[in-house]
XYZ file of C-alpha atoms in Angstrom:
647
model
C 18.848 73.317 -14.870
C 22.018 71.287 -14.766
C 22.068 68.271 -17.021
C 23.715 65.187 -15.588
C 26.299 63.693 -17.873
C 25.796 59.968 -18.296
C 28.801 57.678 -18.610
C 29.626 56.740 -22.150
C 28.920 53.272 -23.351
C 32.008 51.115 -23.454
C 31.629 50.182 -27.110
C 30.672 51.876 -30.333
C 27.223 51.328 -31.870
C 28.791 49.176 -34.585
C 30.404 46.913 -32.011
C 27.205 46.767 -29.979
C 25.168 45.818 -33.028
C 27.813 43.236 -33.978
C 27.604 41.781 -30.484
C 23.832 41.607 -30.841
C 24.291 39.751 -34.120
C 26.630 37.234 -32.506
C 24.173 36.830 -29.626
C 21.355 36.301 -32.106
C 23.268 33.670 -34.055
C 24.296 31.801 -30.922
C 20.823 31.792 -29.400
C 19.148 30.869 -32.672
C 21.591 28.002 -33.166
C 20.992 26.726 -29.645
C 17.229 26.939 -30.056
C 17.301 25.185 -33.412
C 19.581 22.494 -32.019
C 17.285 22.013 -29.055
C 14.253 21.898 -31.308
C 15.679 19.135 -33.503
C 13.527 18.134 -36.448
C 10.305 20.020 -36.832
C 7.846 18.615 -34.339
C 4.814 16.891 -35.744
C 1.546 18.812 -35.565
C -0.367 15.730 -36.692
C 0.302 12.488 -34.832
C -0.212 8.834 -35.703
C -2.695 7.580 -33.100
C -3.517 4.101 -34.420
C -2.569 1.574 -37.065
C -3.762 -1.785 -38.291
C -1.750 -3.956 -37.803
C -0.438 -2.375 -34.635
C 3.219 -1.684 -33.999
C 4.857 -4.965 -32.990
C 1.793 -7.118 -33.759
C 2.186 -10.707 -34.973
C -0.626 -11.744 -37.309
C -1.349 -15.291 -38.403
C -2.038 -14.423 -42.038
C -1.041 -11.495 -44.219
C -3.510 -8.573 -44.039
C -4.974 -7.227 -47.229
C -3.999 -3.646 -46.392
C -2.234 -1.467 -43.824
C -4.170 1.501 -42.391
C -2.910 4.547 -40.457
C -5.084 6.871 -38.343
C -3.943 10.435 -37.558
C -4.971 13.085 -35.054
C -5.685 15.744 -37.704
C -5.749 16.343 -41.437
C -2.588 15.675 -43.420
C -1.460 15.820 -47.034
C -0.091 12.604 -48.548
C 1.646 11.899 -51.821
C 1.726 8.767 -53.941
C 4.707 7.383 -52.050
C 3.811 8.534 -48.527
C 3.217 5.008 -47.132
C 5.706 2.227 -47.875
C 5.449 -1.357 -46.617
C 8.697 -3.305 -46.930
C 9.254 -7.054 -46.745
C 12.012 -8.503 -44.525
C 14.245 -8.539 -47.599
C 13.585 -4.859 -48.244
C 11.346 -5.469 -51.258
C 8.255 -3.297 -51.619
C 5.187 -5.175 -50.300
C 2.465 -2.613 -51.127
C 0.871 -1.535 -54.391
C 1.704 2.191 -53.814
C -1.998 3.009 -54.161
C -2.913 5.087 -51.112
C -6.617 5.362 -50.306
C -8.373 7.904 -48.130
C -10.477 5.866 -45.699
C -11.497 8.742 -43.429
C -15.104 9.377 -42.464
C -16.980 11.237 -39.755
C -13.988 13.375 -38.809
C -11.604 10.387 -38.644
C -8.382 10.860 -40.623
C -7.379 7.418 -41.895
C -5.343 6.321 -44.910
C -4.642 2.821 -46.201
C -2.422 1.084 -48.705
C -3.178 -2.317 -50.303
C -0.640 -5.146 -49.939
C 0.380 -7.706 -52.540
C -0.976 -11.234 -52.186
C 1.155 -14.220 -51.234
C 3.484 -12.347 -48.901
C 6.018 -14.519 -47.066
C 6.185 -14.783 -43.292
C 8.486 -12.479 -41.357
C 8.800 -8.929 -39.998
C 7.515 -6.082 -42.177
C 8.390 -2.392 -41.886
C 5.858 0.385 -42.454
C 7.423 3.798 -43.176
C 5.239 6.867 -43.672
C 5.737 10.559 -44.342
C 3.256 13.398 -44.844
C 2.684 17.113 -44.274
C 0.330 18.234 -41.528
C -2.352 20.832 -42.154
C -0.241 23.599 -40.583
C 2.603 23.028 -43.091
C 5.017 20.998 -40.947
C 6.396 17.612 -42.117
C 5.611 14.477 -40.115
C 7.056 10.982 -40.468
C 7.521 7.711 -38.649
C 7.932 3.948 -38.950
C 6.843 0.767 -37.184
C 6.947 -2.993 -37.718
C 4.586 -5.964 -37.642
C 5.130 -9.645 -38.362
C 3.303 -12.282 -40.372
C 3.452 -15.754 -38.878
C 6.401 -15.051 -36.607
C 9.024 -12.295 -36.171
C 12.172 -12.550 -38.246
C 15.327 -10.661 -39.068
C 14.898 -7.701 -41.420
C 17.279 -6.220 -43.964
C 15.358 -2.911 -43.987
C 17.343 0.101 -42.816
C 15.524 3.401 -42.386
C 17.312 6.770 -42.450
C 18.057 8.210 -39.018
C 17.036 11.679 -40.187
C 13.386 12.511 -39.714
C 11.323 14.743 -41.973
C 12.276 18.357 -41.484
C 15.642 17.533 -39.913
C 19.282 17.721 -40.932
C 20.948 20.627 -42.687
C 17.808 21.405 -44.680
C 15.791 21.705 -41.469
C 18.349 24.080 -39.948
C 18.452 26.245 -43.083
C 14.670 26.319 -43.271
C 14.489 27.353 -39.613
C 16.991 30.166 -40.199
C 14.968 31.329 -43.201
C 11.818 31.339 -41.060
C 13.532 33.520 -38.469
C 14.899 35.845 -41.153
C 11.402 36.175 -42.636
C 9.918 37.216 -39.290
C 12.793 39.621 -38.635
C 12.538 41.140 -42.119
C 8.792 41.678 -41.741
C 9.300 43.333 -38.350
C 11.916 45.739 -39.720
C 9.977 46.505 -42.902
C 6.528 47.060 -41.406
C 7.648 48.418 -38.053
C 10.307 50.724 -39.464
C 7.927 52.211 -42.041
C 5.215 52.652 -39.392
C 7.722 54.434 -37.127
C 8.375 56.962 -39.884
C 4.700 57.579 -40.692
C 3.343 57.573 -37.139
C 6.189 58.865 -34.997
C 8.963 60.617 -36.928
C 8.146 61.921 -40.382
C 11.584 63.490 -40.705
C 12.926 59.949 -40.525
C 11.923 59.487 -44.183
C 14.957 61.650 -45.090
C 17.394 59.938 -42.701
C 19.678 57.475 -44.482
C 20.185 55.029 -41.560
C 16.420 54.670 -41.139
C 15.983 54.245 -44.880
C 18.625 51.506 -44.896
C 16.915 49.747 -41.979
C 13.571 49.531 -43.787
C 15.138 48.554 -47.124
C 17.196 45.862 -45.397
C 13.987 44.551 -43.857
C 12.437 44.277 -47.331
C 15.534 42.563 -48.752
C 15.712 40.133 -45.824
C 12.052 39.163 -46.063
C 12.262 38.729 -49.843
C 15.417 36.617 -49.691
C 14.058 34.490 -46.846
C 10.784 33.878 -48.700
C 12.634 32.780 -51.837
C 14.857 30.503 -49.740
C 11.836 28.909 -48.036
C 10.199 28.348 -51.411
C 13.293 26.561 -52.763
C 13.893 24.594 -49.555
C 10.267 23.569 -49.129
C 10.439 20.375 -51.228
C 13.518 18.862 -49.555
C 12.284 20.110 -46.161
C 9.026 18.155 -46.418
C 10.262 15.172 -48.436
C 13.782 14.017 -49.232
C 15.825 16.164 -46.863
C 18.605 16.482 -49.464
C 20.008 19.889 -50.383
C 20.552 18.739 -53.962
C 16.769 18.661 -54.465
C 16.631 22.461 -54.146
C 17.251 22.632 -57.900
C 14.492 20.105 -58.717
C 12.003 22.171 -60.710
C 9.480 19.333 -60.721
C 9.442 19.288 -56.926
C 9.143 23.081 -56.916
C 6.076 22.778 -59.134
C 4.541 20.384 -56.617
C 5.254 22.873 -53.823
C 3.419 25.630 -55.687
C 0.266 23.498 -55.622
C 0.286 23.280 -51.811
C -1.184 25.735 -49.327
C 2.249 26.770 -48.095
C 3.585 27.247 -51.615
C 0.626 29.473 -52.518
C 1.200 31.515 -49.353
C 4.895 32.040 -50.160
C 4.145 33.089 -53.739
C 1.455 35.475 -52.485
C 3.995 36.951 -50.078
C 6.409 37.596 -52.957
C 3.668 39.370 -54.919
C 2.815 41.520 -51.910
C 6.498 42.329 -51.471
C 6.390 43.811 -54.964
C 3.698 46.206 -53.743
C 5.777 46.823 -50.604
C 8.750 47.829 -52.785
C 6.591 50.477 -54.458
C 5.443 51.668 -51.031
C 9.054 52.018 -49.819
C 10.043 53.870 -53.006
C 7.269 56.434 -52.507
C 7.932 56.737 -48.755
C 11.606 57.568 -49.212
C 11.133 59.375 -52.495
C 8.138 61.638 -53.127
C 7.072 61.678 -49.475
C 10.559 62.504 -48.158
C 11.013 65.377 -50.637
C 7.803 67.213 -49.748
C 7.728 70.049 -47.223
C 6.380 69.074 -43.788
C 3.764 71.807 -43.908
C 2.435 70.938 -47.356
C -1.113 69.620 -47.549
C 0.066 67.278 -50.279
C 2.427 65.636 -47.832
C -0.352 65.074 -45.318
C -2.544 63.584 -48.031
C 0.325 61.393 -49.201
C 0.954 60.281 -45.621
C -2.691 59.226 -45.317
C -2.513 57.278 -48.579
C 0.747 55.627 -47.590
C -0.656 54.703 -44.191
C -3.772 53.159 -45.697
C -1.953 51.313 -48.481
C 0.883 50.235 -46.211
C -1.583 48.825 -43.679
C -3.272 46.757 -46.377
C 0.053 45.419 -47.679
C 1.375 44.689 -44.175
C -1.850 42.912 -43.212
C -1.667 40.896 -46.431
C 1.907 39.808 -45.734
C 0.990 38.875 -42.148
C -1.953 36.864 -43.497
C 0.435 34.643 -45.485
C 1.596 33.234 -42.144
C -1.877 33.029 -40.648
C -3.348 31.212 -43.657
C -0.694 28.487 -43.791
C 0.423 27.780 -40.227
C -0.998 27.244 -36.725
C -3.896 29.654 -37.019
C -5.355 27.858 -40.049
C -5.959 24.584 -38.191
C -7.357 23.464 -34.875
C -9.933 25.283 -32.779
C -11.830 28.287 -34.254
C -9.661 28.929 -37.336
C -12.121 31.576 -38.583
C -11.361 33.682 -35.499
C -7.756 32.602 -35.041
C -6.531 33.784 -38.458
C -7.527 37.479 -38.140
C -6.347 37.430 -34.515
C -2.991 36.090 -35.701
C -2.746 38.888 -38.276
C -3.367 41.469 -35.529
C -0.768 39.774 -33.346
C 1.893 39.893 -36.069
C 1.129 43.532 -36.891
C 1.400 44.489 -33.203
C 4.742 42.678 -32.980
C 6.003 44.580 -36.028
C 4.835 47.947 -34.691
C 6.533 47.390 -31.353
C 9.754 45.587 -32.231
C 10.253 47.172 -35.653
C 9.625 50.637 -34.241
C 12.043 49.800 -31.438
C 14.755 48.957 -33.978
C 14.103 52.207 -35.870
C 14.241 54.196 -32.620
C 17.518 52.524 -31.671
C 19.039 53.483 -35.019
C 17.743 57.036 -34.671
C 19.098 57.461 -31.153
C 22.589 56.314 -32.183
C 22.857 57.784 -35.666
C 20.725 60.930 -35.330
C 21.427 62.462 -31.890
C 18.993 65.330 -32.452
C 15.957 63.100 -32.977
C 12.945 65.020 -31.722
C 11.678 64.250 -28.253
C 8.135 64.337 -29.653
C 9.015 61.357 -31.879
C 10.100 59.351 -28.844
C 6.870 60.273 -27.065
C 4.765 59.181 -30.037
C 6.558 55.852 -30.249
C 6.009 55.330 -26.536
C 2.267 55.649 -27.091
C 2.353 53.374 -30.158
C 4.361 50.780 -28.238
C 1.890 50.871 -25.345
C -1.049 50.287 -27.709
C 0.885 47.451 -29.374
C 1.502 45.785 -26.012
C -2.217 45.956 -25.208
C -3.076 44.279 -28.544
C -0.325 41.714 -28.011
C -1.649 40.853 -24.570
C -5.227 40.404 -25.797
C -4.342 38.362 -28.881
C -1.637 36.425 -27.037
C -4.051 35.306 -24.311
C -6.466 34.016 -26.948
C -3.703 32.253 -28.876
C -2.352 30.678 -25.693
C -5.770 29.322 -24.779
C -6.257 28.014 -28.293
C -2.852 26.351 -28.629
C -2.436 25.077 -25.060
C -5.953 24.509 -23.774
C -5.121 23.250 -20.256
C -2.806 23.898 -17.332
C -1.328 20.420 -17.682
C -0.373 21.131 -21.303
C 1.211 24.428 -20.222
C 3.766 22.628 -18.067
C 3.734 19.120 -19.518
C 4.362 19.808 -23.219
C 7.284 21.362 -25.058
C 5.002 23.990 -26.587
C 3.721 25.027 -23.161
C 7.239 25.240 -21.755
C 8.425 27.387 -24.661
C 5.349 29.561 -24.224
C 6.283 30.140 -20.584
C 9.763 31.208 -21.720
C 8.202 33.584 -24.241
C 5.881 35.075 -21.617
C 8.856 35.574 -19.314
C 10.760 37.403 -22.057
C 7.739 39.584 -22.795
C 7.525 40.495 -19.096
C 11.208 41.456 -19.113
C 10.700 43.452 -22.295
C 7.733 45.314 -20.830
C 9.723 46.062 -17.664
C 12.594 47.527 -19.691
C 10.066 49.426 -21.832
C 8.681 50.923 -18.617
C 12.169 52.236 -17.843
C 12.341 53.665 -21.356
C 9.032 55.453 -20.759
C 10.512 56.964 -17.603
C 13.471 58.272 -19.596
C 10.995 59.625 -22.152
C 9.108 61.520 -19.438
C 12.395 62.962 -18.212
C 13.105 64.133 -21.748
C 9.769 65.940 -21.633
C 10.649 67.545 -18.305
C 13.959 68.747 -19.693
C 12.164 70.279 -22.648
C 9.699 72.104 -20.413
C 12.232 73.229 -17.815
C 15.141 74.347 -19.905
C 14.115 75.616 -23.346
C 16.588 78.494 -23.117
C 19.427 76.095 -22.292
C 18.510 73.971 -25.291
C 18.384 77.059 -27.528
C 21.797 78.110 -26.245
C 23.246 74.688 -27.045
C 21.735 74.795 -30.548
C 23.191 78.250 -31.144
C 26.581 77.107 -29.907
C 26.498 74.138 -32.280
C 25.595 76.405 -35.199
C 28.410 78.795 -34.307
C 30.869 75.926 -34.050
C 29.889 74.694 -37.483
C 30.008 78.146 -39.200
C 33.066 79.060 -41.331
C 35.538 81.491 -39.612
C 37.048 84.527 -41.253
C 40.837 84.747 -41.425
C 42.963 87.897 -41.257
C 42.943 88.122 -45.014
C 39.158 88.153 -45.026
C 38.792 84.718 -46.561
C 37.079 81.792 -45.016
C 39.189 79.400 -42.967
C 37.438 76.546 -44.751
C 38.754 77.569 -48.136
C 40.316 74.593 -49.814
C 44.131 74.769 -50.002
C 45.849 74.471 -53.336
C 47.413 71.097 -52.463
C 44.842 68.316 -53.123
C 46.482 66.026 -50.549
C 46.319 68.775 -47.943
C 42.662 69.366 -48.869
C 41.848 65.682 -48.407
C 43.672 65.628 -45.067
C 41.732 68.674 -43.869
C 38.471 67.098 -45.008
C 39.232 63.968 -42.975
C 40.127 66.079 -39.981
C 36.888 68.059 -40.251
C 34.886 64.824 -40.520
C 36.649 63.384 -37.466
C 36.052 66.582 -35.491
C 32.395 66.700 -36.546
C 31.928 63.026 -35.565
C 33.606 63.592 -32.220
C 31.480 66.669 -31.626
C 28.284 64.770 -32.426
C 29.285 62.004 -30.035
C 30.216 64.525 -27.349
C 26.884 66.273 -27.759
C 25.042 62.957 -27.779
C 26.753 61.608 -24.683
C 26.500 64.896 -22.809
C 22.705 64.532 -22.757
C 22.155 62.239 -19.775
C 18.503 61.626 -20.540
C 19.218 60.583 -24.111
C 22.101 58.351 -23.014
C 19.825 56.622 -20.496
C 17.131 56.187 -23.127
C 19.667 54.748 -25.574
C 20.831 52.187 -23.039
C 17.308 51.066 -22.144
C 16.270 50.849 -25.807
C 19.426 48.830 -26.545
C 18.495 46.365 -23.800
C 14.955 46.200 -25.221
C 16.381 45.378 -28.643
C 18.580 42.614 -27.191
C 15.609 41.014 -25.417
C 13.521 41.389 -28.590
C 16.163 39.461 -30.568
C 15.889 36.523 -28.171
C 12.089 36.807 -28.048
C 11.843 36.599 -31.828
C 14.070 33.504 -31.854
C 11.888 31.770 -29.242
C 8.773 32.719 -31.209
C 10.238 31.201 -34.376
C 10.906 27.894 -32.630
C 7.455 28.054 -31.034
C 5.762 28.282 -34.434
C 7.422 25.022 -35.511
C 6.550 23.140 -32.308
C 3.498 20.961 -31.871
C 0.832 22.918 -29.925
C 0.183 21.639 -26.419
C -3.521 21.134 -27.082
C -2.776 19.017 -30.165
C -0.137 16.978 -28.345
C -2.465 16.212 -25.443
C -5.393 15.406 -27.728
C -3.213 13.095 -29.812
C -1.945 11.378 -26.682
C -5.477 10.948 -25.326
C -6.730 9.716 -28.700
C -3.893 7.235 -28.849
C -4.755 5.940 -25.389
C -8.416 5.615 -26.329
C -7.512 3.845 -29.561
C -5.259 1.485 -27.649
C -8.088 0.743 -25.226
C -10.784 0.211 -27.848
C -8.918 -0.936 -30.953
C -8.325 -4.616 -31.624
C -5.556 -5.827 -29.399
C -4.159 -7.859 -32.236
C -3.723 -11.617 -32.210
C -3.349 -13.279 -28.820
C -1.447 -16.521 -28.720
C -1.171 -19.321 -26.175
C 0.876 -22.486 -26.234
C -0.394 -25.718 -24.658
C 1.952 -28.708 -24.272
C 0.128 -32.064 -24.474
C 0.771 -35.794 -24.100
C -1.865 -38.278 -25.210
C 0.148 -41.173 -23.731
C 0.445 -43.119 -26.946
C 3.188 -43.444 -29.518
C 4.137 -40.033 -30.951
C 1.547 -38.536 -28.617
C 3.630 -35.674 -27.253
C 3.721 -32.188 -28.698
C 2.576 -28.572 -28.430
C -0.560 -26.826 -29.602
C -0.200 -23.127 -30.507
C -3.516 -21.224 -30.710
C -3.858 -17.706 -32.161
C -7.021 -15.601 -31.807
C -7.326 -12.395 -33.836
C -8.238 -9.707 -32.766
C -8.990 -11.221 -29.350
C -11.956 -8.883 -28.880
C -15.674 -9.455 -28.240
C -17.428 -10.310 -31.502
C -16.078 -12.126 -34.516
C -12.530 -13.505 -34.309
C -10.314 -15.589 -36.526
C -8.657 -18.610 -34.911
C -5.609 -20.542 -36.102
C -4.157 -23.647 -34.435
C -0.833 -25.313 -35.119
C 0.181 -28.696 -33.681
C 3.892 -29.547 -33.580
C 6.033 -32.423 -32.391
C 8.800 -31.799 -29.840
C 11.159 -31.499 -32.796
C 9.141 -28.673 -34.320
C 7.643 -30.556 -37.261
C 3.882 -30.393 -37.969
C 1.845 -33.027 -36.127
C -1.158 -33.960 -38.245
C -3.553 -35.152 -35.515
C -6.659 -37.013 -36.681
C -8.936 -34.804 -34.606
C -8.719 -31.447 -32.813
C -11.520 -29.598 -31.005
C -11.669 -26.318 -29.038
C -14.051 -24.806 -26.503
C -14.242 -21.418 -24.723
C -15.646 -20.931 -21.185
C -16.066 -17.698 -19.192
C -16.195 -19.166 -15.696
C -16.826 -15.824 -13.946
C -20.084 -15.323 -15.861
C -20.936 -19.032 -16.188
C -20.890 -18.773 -19.963
C -19.904 -21.836 -21.961
C -18.382 -24.035 -22.869
C -18.734 -22.735 -26.447
C -17.584 -25.631 -28.700
C -15.657 -24.929 -31.912
C -14.524 -27.487 -34.469
C -11.851 -25.885 -36.646
C -11.234 -26.919 -40.250
C -8.000 -28.584 -41.289
C -6.208 -26.359 -43.838
C -2.794 -28.087 -43.940
C -0.893 -30.801 -42.093
C -0.725 -29.652 -38.473
C -2.717 -26.463 -39.191
C -6.406 -25.801 -38.416
C -8.453 -22.600 -38.621
C -11.917 -21.275 -37.884
C -13.366 -17.949 -38.993
C -16.106 -15.936 -37.321
C -15.434 -17.355 -33.854
C -17.974 -15.409 -31.785
C -16.863 -14.312 -28.295
C -19.824 -12.597 -26.570
C -18.042 -10.442 -23.972
C -14.597 -9.511 -22.644
C -12.962 -11.356 -19.802
C -10.589 -14.152 -18.854
C -11.761 -17.080 -20.993
C -10.667 -20.662 -20.411
C -9.623 -22.331 -23.643
C -9.741 -26.138 -23.780
C -8.114 -27.969 -26.664
C -8.788 -31.661 -27.208
C -6.161 -33.493 -29.276
C -6.538 -37.075 -30.547
C -3.417 -38.652 -31.970
C -4.860 -42.181 -32.596
C -8.083 -44.118 -32.269
C -7.388 -44.620 -28.557
C -4.979 -41.803 -27.535
C -6.568 -38.478 -26.670
C -6.068 -35.665 -24.157
C -7.519 -32.267 -23.267
C -5.339 -29.328 -22.175
C -6.475 -25.855 -21.132
C -5.120 -22.319 -20.769
C -6.558 -18.876 -20.041
C -6.697 -16.164 -22.701
C -7.642 -12.517 -22.256
C -10.450 -11.230 -24.493
C -10.864 -7.447 -24.800
């Protein structure tokens, strides 16, 4: 059988891997830039007072309602006066009940009129920081000296570094778990191959370094956003008390066990003879222990991120562990196979066949767990196309389809390798014999070996370099002369390139608000806006009683302008804007459409030109006619009316 010689790749493996690294960095940077600050997985759906509301009197407290559970610190809600002075007591209270997540902070008494700023920051249940700000006014809007930082929680340089560390952690886990599994399940001789050993060890080092970096960056990532706070040991202590901090510390402890596993895999296991029963027993023990450690490391993500919150967390967490393990088996094994194909040209065809079967099983598990996760995180077709999470998920699915298509080509090359083995064993034996003969020392005329070292050390070193160059060239020639292997190398290289991009998209996806949560928060916000108090409604009614100093304006405020009890305030002013202290002022409400009213109300005078009435009962929503009667003297009186919306 004639073997077709495939064209050589235009670049060396080192250059190809360097190009992949540049591609990875570029794509990861673009994705992180597009992602911006970490998206909130808990959303503010209501507040009292509302954003932009104007209240007649200062409220006793400010309350915030969120779409899901959050963690708040002592300084998570700040209310600032127009001057920038702190207006709250810094005593945050949990007001949630019946599944409602609501927090409140008490305000100081005697607050001046003007525009107040409410700034809040917290950590959602799936470990991502959330923050925001809004304003409300007491009496009337005013200028404010408060300036809030442009950078949101989880943004800036700290956010970028934390995102890179997250990617590195995923990549390290894939190389560590997948590379070790490739050795145990597909290519036991790989335990003695230095490039494969380096790949797995680099995976362990990357995951360990990334975990330490995330632990140090966690405090500034969720709070201050300043890199200088990385060295704040007090903040680090606070991180260790959180769910995410406990997960990161647990991961470091498990990595200690993983280091022992790697030492045994490339030590005692690699030194034993393939046929020894002890090696088979050791392989079983390593497989069992390695599976437990890998599952434990994967669980540190599942217990602290998306899977731990939302719908069916008891099912979602083990499913997420299976998903991560399948990713590691497929992509990590793919990386190990790529290294083997480039650095060890004589890798056994049986090893490639075994990996093909492992990869197929991994894809099946990925499909099953991915469908469940997609349903859980997206929940509807509208969220799939109308939310950022859904759009990123579509990109991920597209990349997986491309990866599976390229993997199908790799399987075809693998089958051709099998056909070559079955059809031409004698040709393969002849090539092996030729390689052995080429590498054997040759006898010279004097009967000594041609490889004998010359007396001149410089000449010996030169010959050694020449032999190494010839051996390298021969290995490359032999590698590239095998058309089936060259085709397999190219397809596996393309798989690895797609996997790099896929892992970057997955990293961004894990820090993006799930589509289901985004839609539920939006719907909850709309419902809250429809049912929550609309805030104070105000109307102005110019009047003229006809007498001396009988002209002016009545300003009426009704809070919250909803059916039930309301608080009413009335101010009477002269055309010049000074208070007009009328001797008498009366109000009535009439719902003409339902023939309800008039409902008379006599407010109490609280100050010159200012009247109020509490517990003003409005029985139902609708367009109510408000009539205000103003008497400026014993003989001068007028009644003006205006319509106000209730509910």
